[in-house]
mmCIF file of C-alpha atoms in Angstrom:
data_model
loop_
_atom_site.group_PDB
_atom_site.id
_atom_site.type_symbol
_atom_site.label_atom_id
_atom_site.label_comp_id
_atom_site.label_asym_id
_atom_site.label_seq_id
_atom_site.Cartn_x
_atom_site.Cartn_y
_atom_site.Cartn_z
ATOM 1 C CA MET Z 25 118.138 81.890 19.125
ATOM 2 C CA SER Z 26 119.370 85.708 18.965
ATOM 3 C CA ALA Z 27 117.246 88.490 17.810
ATOM 4 C CA GLU Z 28 117.214 89.248 13.931
ATOM 5 C CA TRP Z 29 117.672 93.328 14.335
ATOM 6 C CA TYR Z 30 116.378 95.696 11.464
ATOM 7 C CA TYR Z 31 117.650 99.638 12.347
ATOM 8 C CA MET Z 32 116.439 103.012 9.919
ATOM 9 C CA LYS Z 33 119.234 105.058 7.792
ATOM 10 C CA ARG Z 34 119.419 107.800 6.789
ATOM 11 C CA ARG Z 35 120.025 108.584 3.043
ATOM 12 C CA TRP Z 36 122.719 110.743 1.802
ATOM 13 C CA LEU Z 37 120.186 113.475 0.158
ATOM 14 C CA GLY Z 38 117.607 112.669 2.680
ATOM 15 C CA GLY Z 39 114.590 110.375 3.772
ATOM 16 C CA THR Z 40 115.775 106.862 5.094
ATOM 17 C CA ARG Z 41 115.197 102.988 4.163
ATOM 18 C CA GLN Z 42 115.066 99.841 6.621
ATOM 19 C CA VAL Z 43 118.231 97.399 7.315
ATOM 20 C CA GLY Z 44 118.233 93.807 8.203
ATOM 21 C CA PRO Z 45 118.157 91.729 9.360
ATOM 22 C CA LEU Z 46 120.837 91.256 10.932
ATOM 23 C CA SER Z 47 121.869 89.146 13.838
ATOM 24 C CA GLU Z 48 123.250 90.696 17.328
ATOM 25 C CA SER Z 49 126.660 90.377 16.431
ATOM 26 C CA ASP Z 50 125.777 92.156 13.209
ATOM 27 C CA LEU Z 51 124.305 94.868 14.873
ATOM 28 C CA LEU Z 52 127.260 94.930 17.581
ATOM 29 C CA HIS Z 53 129.842 95.494 14.806
ATOM 30 C CA GLU Z 54 127.556 98.387 13.244
ATOM 31 C CA ILE Z 55 127.691 99.871 16.411
ATOM 32 C CA ASP Z 56 131.716 99.751 17.229
ATOM 33 C CA HIS Z 57 132.092 100.880 13.849
ATOM 34 C CA GLY Z 58 129.494 104.527 14.040
ATOM 35 C CA VAL Z 59 127.018 102.565 11.895
ATOM 36 C CA ILE Z 60 124.632 103.067 14.671
ATOM 37 C CA GLY Z 61 124.396 105.696 16.847
ATOM 38 C CA PRO Z 62 122.249 106.862 20.051
ATOM 39 C CA ASP Z 63 119.162 108.462 17.873
ATOM 40 C CA THR Z 64 119.443 105.108 15.284
ATOM 41 C CA LEU Z 65 116.214 103.160 15.532
ATOM 42 C CA LEU Z 66 115.673 100.114 15.928
ATOM 43 C CA LEU Z 67 113.316 97.169 16.019
ATOM 44 C CA SER Z 68 113.543 93.648 17.127
ATOM 45 C CA SER Z 69 111.384 91.138 18.912
ATOM 46 C CA LYS Z 70 113.499 92.676 22.013
ATOM 47 C CA THR Z 71 111.602 95.952 21.700
ATOM 48 C CA LYS Z 72 108.108 94.463 21.761
ATOM 49 C CA ASN Z 73 109.057 94.712 17.499
ATOM 50 C CA ARG Z 74 108.160 99.056 17.373
ATOM 51 C CA TRP Z 75 111.061 101.083 16.539
ATOM 52 C CA VAL Z 76 112.432 102.719 19.389
ATOM 53 C CA LYS Z 77 116.165 104.941 19.565
ATOM 54 C CA MET Z 78 119.374 102.660 19.950
ATOM 55 C CA GLU Z 79 119.827 104.610 23.181
ATOM 56 C CA GLN Z 80 116.916 102.981 25.424
ATOM 57 C CA VAL Z 81 117.749 99.581 24.167
ATOM 58 C CA ALA Z 82 120.153 99.021 27.142
ATOM 59 C CA PRO Z 83 122.186 96.760 26.446
ATOM 60 C CA ALA Z 84 123.523 98.720 22.745
ATOM 61 C CA PHE Z 85 124.093 101.712 24.118
ATOM 62 C CA LYS Z 86 125.957 100.608 27.228
ATOM 63 C CA ARG Z 87 128.643 99.177 24.507
ATOM 64 C CA TRP Z 88 127.872 103.026 21.923
ATOM 65 C CA ARG Z 89 129.153 104.809 25.095
ATOM 66 C CA HIS Z 90 131.986 102.463 25.890
ATOM 67 C CA LEU Z 91 132.946 102.489 22.987
ATOM 68 C CA HIS Z 92 132.584 106.237 21.974
ATOM 69 C CA PRO Z 93 132.792 108.306 25.931
ATOM 70 C CA THR Z 94 132.321 111.911 26.171
ATOM 71 C CA PRO Z 95 135.406 114.288 26.581
ATOM 72 C CA LYS Z 96 134.702 114.938 30.258
ATOM 73 C CA SER Z 97 135.711 119.178 30.753
ATOM 74 C CA THR Z 98 137.852 120.055 33.535
ATOM 75 C CA SER Z 99 137.229 123.238 33.438
ATOM 76 C CA PRO Z 100 134.076 124.841 34.552
ATOM 77 C CA PRO Z 101 132.483 126.972 31.360
ATOM 78 C CA ARG Z 102 133.888 130.028 31.030
ATOM 79 C CA GLU Z 103 131.140 132.899 30.698
ATOM 80 C CA GLN Z 104 131.090 134.783 28.217
ATOM 81 C CA ALA Z 105 132.754 138.424 27.956
ATOM 82 C CA ALA Z 106 129.629 141.238 28.125
ATOM 83 C CA PRO Z 107 130.614 143.326 23.852
ATOM 84 C CA PRO Z 108 132.671 146.570 24.309
ATOM 85 C CA GLU Z 109 130.787 149.643 24.665
ATOM 86 C CA PRO Z 110 130.241 151.887 22.018
ATOM 87 C CA PRO Z 111 131.935 154.948 21.663
ATOM 88 C CA PRO Z 112 129.748 157.521 23.476
ATOM 89 C CA ILE Z 113 127.538 159.664 20.382
ATOM 90 C CA ALA Z 114 129.095 163.199 19.836
ATOM 91 C CA SER Z 115 128.081 166.466 20.699
ATOM 92 C CA PRO Z 116 127.132 169.153 17.713
ATOM 93 C CA ASN Z 117 130.126 171.004 19.467
ATOM 94 C CA THR Z 118 132.146 167.906 19.130
ATOM 95 C CA HIS Z 119 134.168 167.577 16.046
ATOM 96 C CA LEU Z 120 137.244 164.442 15.729
ATOM 97 C CA GLY Z 121 137.598 165.017 19.652
ATOM 98 C CA GLN Z 122 137.646 168.537 19.840
ATOM 99 C CA ASN Z 123 135.331 170.877 21.539
ATOM 100 C CA GLN Z 124 134.365 173.713 19.852
ATOM 101 C CA SER Z 125 132.904 176.801 21.395
ATOM 102 C CA PRO Z 126 130.008 178.090 19.623
ATOM 103 C CA ALA Z 127 130.341 181.563 18.359
ATOM 104 C CA SER Z 128 128.894 183.970 20.236
#
């Protein structure tokens, strides 16, 4: 006999609610359709009746990763360009880029 599963579902306006019991096939269906993700808390006799993240349930997480692969980057990460140098501070003898000689 398969285990009964429960999961915590986030509510639209905050908070969570417990959903279940679900059969293992129903649980896999929820994983397949993205309802349950790696951070979703699960509970069953297979988790020793403790709430654990789905990513800690190896068969469930393996299935999720198979159906939701992470994109692989082919290029190395780019370094951020340094911000541009600020313009020089004008001296008192400079007016709009033209040097003026002080009056003698």
